[in-house]
Structures are given as structure tokens and as C-alpha cells.
Tab-separated table of C-alpha atoms in Angstrom:
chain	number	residue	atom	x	y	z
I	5	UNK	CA	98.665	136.207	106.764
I	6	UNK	CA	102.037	135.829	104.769
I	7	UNK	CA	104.605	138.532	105.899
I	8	UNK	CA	106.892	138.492	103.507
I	9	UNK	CA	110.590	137.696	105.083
I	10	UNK	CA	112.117	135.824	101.900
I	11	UNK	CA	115.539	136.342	99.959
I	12	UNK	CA	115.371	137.756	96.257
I	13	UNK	CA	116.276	134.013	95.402
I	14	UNK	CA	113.089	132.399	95.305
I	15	UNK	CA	110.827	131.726	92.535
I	16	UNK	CA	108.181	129.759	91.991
I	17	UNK	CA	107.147	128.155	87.897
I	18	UNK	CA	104.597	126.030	87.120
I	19	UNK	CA	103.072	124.955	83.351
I	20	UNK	CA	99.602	125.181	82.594
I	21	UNK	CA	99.705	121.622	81.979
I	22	UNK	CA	99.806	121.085	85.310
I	23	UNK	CA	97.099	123.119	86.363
I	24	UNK	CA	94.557	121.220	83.980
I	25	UNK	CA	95.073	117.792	85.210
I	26	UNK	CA	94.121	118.472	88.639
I	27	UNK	CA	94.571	115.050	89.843
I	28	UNK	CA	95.598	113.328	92.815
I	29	UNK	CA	99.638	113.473	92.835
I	30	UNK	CA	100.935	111.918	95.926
I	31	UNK	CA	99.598	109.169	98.047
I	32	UNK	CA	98.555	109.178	101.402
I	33	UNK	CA	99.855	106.380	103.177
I	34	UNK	CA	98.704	105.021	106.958
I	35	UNK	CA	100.937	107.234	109.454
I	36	UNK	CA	102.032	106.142	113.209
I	37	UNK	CA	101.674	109.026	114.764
I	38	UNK	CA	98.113	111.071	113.307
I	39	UNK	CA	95.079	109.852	112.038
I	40	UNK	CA	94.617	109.259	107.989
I	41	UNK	CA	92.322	106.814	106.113
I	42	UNK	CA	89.358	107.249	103.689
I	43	UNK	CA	86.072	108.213	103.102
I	44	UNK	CA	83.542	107.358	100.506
I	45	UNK	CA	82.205	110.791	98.309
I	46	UNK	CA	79.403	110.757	97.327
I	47	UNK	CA	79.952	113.915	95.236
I	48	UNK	CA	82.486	112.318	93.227
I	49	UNK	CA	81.603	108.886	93.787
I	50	UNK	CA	85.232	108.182	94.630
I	51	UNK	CA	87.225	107.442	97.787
I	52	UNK	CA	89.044	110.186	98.914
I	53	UNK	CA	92.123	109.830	101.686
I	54	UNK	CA	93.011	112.165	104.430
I	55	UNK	CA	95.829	112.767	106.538
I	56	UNK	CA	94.165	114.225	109.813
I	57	UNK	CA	91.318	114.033	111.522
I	58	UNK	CA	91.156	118.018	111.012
I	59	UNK	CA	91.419	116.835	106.966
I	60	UNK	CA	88.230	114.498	107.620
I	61	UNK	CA	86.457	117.095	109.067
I	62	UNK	CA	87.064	119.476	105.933
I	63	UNK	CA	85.807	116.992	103.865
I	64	UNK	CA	82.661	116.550	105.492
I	65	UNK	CA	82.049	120.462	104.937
I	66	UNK	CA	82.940	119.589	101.282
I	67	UNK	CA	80.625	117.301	101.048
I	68	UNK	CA	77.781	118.960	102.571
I	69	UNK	CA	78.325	122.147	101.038
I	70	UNK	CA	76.221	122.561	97.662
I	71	UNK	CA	78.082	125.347	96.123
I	72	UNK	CA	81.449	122.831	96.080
I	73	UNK	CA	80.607	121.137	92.794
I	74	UNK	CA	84.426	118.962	92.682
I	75	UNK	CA	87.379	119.146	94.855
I	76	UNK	CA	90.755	116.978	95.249
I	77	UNK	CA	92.808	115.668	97.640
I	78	UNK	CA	96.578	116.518	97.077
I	79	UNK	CA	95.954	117.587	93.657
I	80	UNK	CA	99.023	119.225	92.185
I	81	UNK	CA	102.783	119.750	92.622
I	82	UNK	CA	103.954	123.387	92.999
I	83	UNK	CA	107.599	123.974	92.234
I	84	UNK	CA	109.887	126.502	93.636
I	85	UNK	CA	113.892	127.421	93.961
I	86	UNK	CA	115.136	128.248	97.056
I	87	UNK	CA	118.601	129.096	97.658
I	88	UNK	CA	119.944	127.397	94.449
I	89	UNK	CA	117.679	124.308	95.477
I	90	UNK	CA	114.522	122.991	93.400
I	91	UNK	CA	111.514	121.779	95.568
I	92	UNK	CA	107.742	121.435	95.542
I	93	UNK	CA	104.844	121.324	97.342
I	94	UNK	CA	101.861	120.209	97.156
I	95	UNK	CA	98.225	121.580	98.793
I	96	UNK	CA	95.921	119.750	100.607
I	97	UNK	CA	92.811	120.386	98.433
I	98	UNK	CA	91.573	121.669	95.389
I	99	UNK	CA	88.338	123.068	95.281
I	100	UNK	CA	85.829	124.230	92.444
I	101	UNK	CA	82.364	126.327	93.330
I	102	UNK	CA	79.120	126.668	91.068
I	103	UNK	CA	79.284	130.368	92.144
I	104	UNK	CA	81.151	133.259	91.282
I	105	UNK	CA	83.858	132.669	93.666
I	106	UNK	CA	87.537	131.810	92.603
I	107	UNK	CA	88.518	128.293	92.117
I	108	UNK	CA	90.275	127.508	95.716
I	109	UNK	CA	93.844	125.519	96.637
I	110	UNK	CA	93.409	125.408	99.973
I	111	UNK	CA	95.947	124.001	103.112
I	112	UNK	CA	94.635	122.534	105.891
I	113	UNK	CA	96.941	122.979	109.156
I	114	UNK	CA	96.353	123.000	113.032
I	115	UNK	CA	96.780	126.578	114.223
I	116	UNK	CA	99.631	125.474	116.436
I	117	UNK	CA	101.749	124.135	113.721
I	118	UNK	CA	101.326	126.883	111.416
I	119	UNK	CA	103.080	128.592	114.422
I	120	UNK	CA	105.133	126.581	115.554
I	121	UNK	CA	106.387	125.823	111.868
I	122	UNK	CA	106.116	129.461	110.597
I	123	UNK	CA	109.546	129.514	108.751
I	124	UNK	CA	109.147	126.350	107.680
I	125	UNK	CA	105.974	126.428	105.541
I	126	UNK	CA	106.417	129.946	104.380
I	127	UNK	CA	108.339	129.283	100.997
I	128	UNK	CA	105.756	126.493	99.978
I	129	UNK	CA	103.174	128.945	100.793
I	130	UNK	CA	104.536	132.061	98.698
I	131	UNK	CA	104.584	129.431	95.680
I	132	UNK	CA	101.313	128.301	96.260
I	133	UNK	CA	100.153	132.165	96.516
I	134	UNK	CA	102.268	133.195	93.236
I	135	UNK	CA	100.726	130.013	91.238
I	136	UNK	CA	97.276	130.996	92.199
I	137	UNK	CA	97.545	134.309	91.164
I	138	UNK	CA	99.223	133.414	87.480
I	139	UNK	CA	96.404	130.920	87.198
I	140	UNK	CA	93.391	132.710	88.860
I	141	UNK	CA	92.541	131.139	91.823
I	142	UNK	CA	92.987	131.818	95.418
I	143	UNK	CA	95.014	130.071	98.092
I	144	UNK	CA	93.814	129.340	101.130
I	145	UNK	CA	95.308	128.185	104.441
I	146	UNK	CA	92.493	127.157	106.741
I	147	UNK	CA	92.346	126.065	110.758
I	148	UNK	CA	90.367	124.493	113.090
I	149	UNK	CA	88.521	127.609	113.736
I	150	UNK	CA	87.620	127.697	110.283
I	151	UNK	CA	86.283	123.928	110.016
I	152	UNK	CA	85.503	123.105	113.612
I	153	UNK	CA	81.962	124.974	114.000
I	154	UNK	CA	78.894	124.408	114.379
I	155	UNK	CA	78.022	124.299	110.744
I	156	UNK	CA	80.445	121.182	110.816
I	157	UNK	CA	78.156	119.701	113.408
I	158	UNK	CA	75.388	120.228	111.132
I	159	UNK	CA	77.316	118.793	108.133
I	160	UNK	CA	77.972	115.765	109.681
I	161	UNK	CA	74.139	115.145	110.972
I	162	UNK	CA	72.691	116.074	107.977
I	163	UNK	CA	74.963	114.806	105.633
I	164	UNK	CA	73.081	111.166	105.658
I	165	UNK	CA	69.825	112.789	105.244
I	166	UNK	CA	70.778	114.033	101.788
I	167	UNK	CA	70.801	110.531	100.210
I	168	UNK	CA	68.871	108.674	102.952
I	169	UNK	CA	68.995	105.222	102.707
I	170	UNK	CA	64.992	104.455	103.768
I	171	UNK	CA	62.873	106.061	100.843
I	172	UNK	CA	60.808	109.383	101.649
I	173	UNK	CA	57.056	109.887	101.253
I	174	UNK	CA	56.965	112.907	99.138
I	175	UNK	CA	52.903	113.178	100.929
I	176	UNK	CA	55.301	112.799	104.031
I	177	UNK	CA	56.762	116.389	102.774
I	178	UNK	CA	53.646	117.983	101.781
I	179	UNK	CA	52.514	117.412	105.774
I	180	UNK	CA	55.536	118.610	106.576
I	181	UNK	CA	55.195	122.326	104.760
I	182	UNK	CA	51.505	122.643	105.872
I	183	UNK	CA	52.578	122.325	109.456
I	184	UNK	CA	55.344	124.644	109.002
I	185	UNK	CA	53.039	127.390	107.441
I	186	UNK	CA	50.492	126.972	110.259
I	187	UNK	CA	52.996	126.925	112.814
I	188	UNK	CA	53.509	130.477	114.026
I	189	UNK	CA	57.249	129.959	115.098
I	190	UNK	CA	58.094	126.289	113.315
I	191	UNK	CA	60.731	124.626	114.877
I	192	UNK	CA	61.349	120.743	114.448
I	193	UNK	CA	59.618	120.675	118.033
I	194	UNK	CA	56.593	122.890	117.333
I	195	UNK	CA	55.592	120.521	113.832
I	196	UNK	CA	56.078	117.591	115.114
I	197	UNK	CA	56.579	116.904	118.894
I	198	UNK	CA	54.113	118.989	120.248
I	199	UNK	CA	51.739	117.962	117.387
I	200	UNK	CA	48.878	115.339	117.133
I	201	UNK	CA	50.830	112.816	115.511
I	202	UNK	CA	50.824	109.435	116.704
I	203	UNK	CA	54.635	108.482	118.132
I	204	UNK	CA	55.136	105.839	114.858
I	205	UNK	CA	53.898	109.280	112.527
I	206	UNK	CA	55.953	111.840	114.626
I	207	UNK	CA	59.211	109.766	114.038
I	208	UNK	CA	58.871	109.392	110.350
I	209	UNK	CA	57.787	112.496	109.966
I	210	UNK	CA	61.096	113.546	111.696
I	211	UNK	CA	63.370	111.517	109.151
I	212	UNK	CA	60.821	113.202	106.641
I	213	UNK	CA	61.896	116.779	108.095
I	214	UNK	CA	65.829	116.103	108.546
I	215	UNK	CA	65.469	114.814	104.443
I	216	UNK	CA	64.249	118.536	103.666
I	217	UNK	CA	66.474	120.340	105.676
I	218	UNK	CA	69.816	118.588	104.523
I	219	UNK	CA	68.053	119.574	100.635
I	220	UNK	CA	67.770	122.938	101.293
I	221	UNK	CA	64.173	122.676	100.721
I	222	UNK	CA	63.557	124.392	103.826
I	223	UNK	CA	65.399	127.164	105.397
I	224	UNK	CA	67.483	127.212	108.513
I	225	UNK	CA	70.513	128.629	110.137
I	226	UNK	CA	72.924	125.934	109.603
I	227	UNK	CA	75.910	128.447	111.276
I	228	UNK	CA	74.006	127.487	114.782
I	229	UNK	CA	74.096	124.064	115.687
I	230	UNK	CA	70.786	122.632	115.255
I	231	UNK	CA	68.257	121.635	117.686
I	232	UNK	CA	64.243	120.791	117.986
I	233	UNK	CA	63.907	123.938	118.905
I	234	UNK	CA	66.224	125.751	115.830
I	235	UNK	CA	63.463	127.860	113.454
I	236	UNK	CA	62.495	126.549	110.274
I	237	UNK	CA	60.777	128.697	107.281
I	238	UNK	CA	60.170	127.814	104.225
């Protein structure tokens, strides 16, 4: 939470300009000391860099998650005056949703440095709070608690499933959602391993299986880390 500790002399402006280009606005070079690179979207069919390994991780989750429909890496410049001083700063992410929730700009930080650093990030964080509210959307400091779950886990497994790179027997699928409507508790185990399959059948039929789950065209708890034995419904 931000506790509010400030002088009177701070204020934050911004131009709507600004807010529309949404675009990447400071580059992320290699670093000594933490881990940064790239990784290849496939939502935006773009590289996008990170700066931590924590940053990686949230991208994954990006990626995976189908209600994220864009998002940026270091995608706008916030400017505030502090003490007679003009500085900026600028998020980790933007993020838009195909839901009804609030466009997001959203800092990723380890929970140690956030304390650690309190003072320090506080007046970049009151700007980024003000901006979002004068230009609907919501800021958003997030943690490893808040990325490193199980549903991250998940994220990362499943997230080559979703555009596999061997193609999928559709008849494969249809097998599939017979089994799991016969099965009277379905789990990856129950349709397949302890099936009749042949060993050749029961492993493509697997690949088959982790295609629908990572399309959402079954249903499982993906907030539990999954397993053969995780229950599937359709």
C-alpha cells in the first residue's frame, strides 16, 4: 500500500499524448549484476526485453493469460516535481484486458526491495497512481508472491501447447472428450494411462490432451499446479 508521507511540493503532469502512444520508451540494456534479455511473443509477434528474471516470469503469465489481449514493456514516461526538481519514471508494463477490468500500469519489484527502497520509490509511485487515475487505469505494483505460483508453473508448461509445433488430430480430440465424459473422475491419468491405449496412442494422445487444456477447451484448475492426476471436465 502507499502511505502517504510526501511534502505539499510534489506533482505529477502528464499529456494525453503520451498516454496514446503507449510504446516502448527506454531500452533495456544487458546488466552485470541481474538477469535481462528477451523473449519472443507470440501475442504480439514481437520481442519483448526484461530486466529480471522475476520480469520473465511476468511475462510468461502475460502470455498465457487469454484475457491480456496487448501489453508493453517500459511503455511510458511519467513526470513529476519534487522539491523544485523535474523527474520521471517509467513502469515496467502496460497491460490491456478483453474484459471489463481497467487498463493496468503495473511495477514489477522483489518484495525485499520495495522494502528496503521504500522512500525511494514512493514519489515515482504517487505519480504513477495520480496518472492512472486522470487517465483511467489502475496501477499496480506486483511481487513474487503475486507471479511466482503455481499458475506460473502451469503457464510455462502449457504455454508451448497453445501453438504446438507437431500438428494435432482434431479425431485425436474427439477421443479425447469421449474418454473424459465416460470417465467418472477424468484426470490426465484416468483417460489415458490407465486406458487401453497402446503406449505410441497413449503418448499422442497426451500431447493431444495438453493442446486442449492450454486452449481452454477443457476445464481445469490452473491455480493448482498440474499433475496426471489434476481433474479435468469439460
Amino acid at each position: 500500500m502507499i502511505n502517504s508521507y510526501l511534502d505539499d511540493e510534489f506533482y505529477s503532469f502528464f499529456t494525453e499524448e503520451a498516454i496514446i502512444s503507449l510504446k516502448k520508451v527506454r531500452k533495456i540494456g544487458l546488466k552485470n549484476f541481474s538477469l535481462s534479455g528477451n523473449i519472443s511473443s507470440l501475442k504480439l509477434n514481437n520481442v519483448v526485453s526484461f530486466e529480471s528474471s522475476l520480469e520473465r516470469d511476468y511475462i510468461n503469465i502475460l502470455e498465457f493469460n487469454s484475457s491480456v489481449v496487448h501489453y508493453c514493456e517500459q511503455p511510458i514516461k511519467i513526470f513529476y516535481t519534487l522539491e523544485d526538481k523535474e523527474h520521471y519514471y517509467v513502469p515496467d508494463f502496460f497491460v490491456r484486458f478483453n474484459d471489463n477490468r481497467e487498463d493496468e500500469l503495473v511495477e514489477i519489484k522483489y518484495k525485499d526491495d520495495l522494502l528496503k527502497n521504500k522512500k525511494k520509490y514512493f514519489a515515482k509511485f504517487k505519480a504513477a497512481k495520480m496518472f492512472c487515475e486522470a487517465n483511467g487505469l489502475k496501477f499496480k505494483i506486483v511481487n513474487e508472491d503475486g507471479i511466482r505460483t503455481p499458475f506460473l508453473l502451469n503457464c510455462k508448461f502449457l504455454l508451448p501447447y497453445r501453438r504446438p509445433k507437431n500438428d494435432i488430430d482434431y479425431s485425436d480430440i474427439a477421443v479425447l472428450e469421449e474418454r473424459i465424459k465416460s470417465v467418472k473422475h477424468a484426470t490426465p491419468k484416468s483417460i489415458i494411462t490407465d486406458s487401453f491405449f497402446p503406449d505410441d496412442r497413449k503418448a499422442e494422445l497426451l500431447y493431444a490432451l495438453w493442446y486442449m487444456i492450454a486452449n481452454s477447451m477443457v476445464n481445469i484448475d490452473l491455480n493448482m499446479q498440474i499433475t496426471m492426476n489434476s481433474k479435468i471436465t469439460i
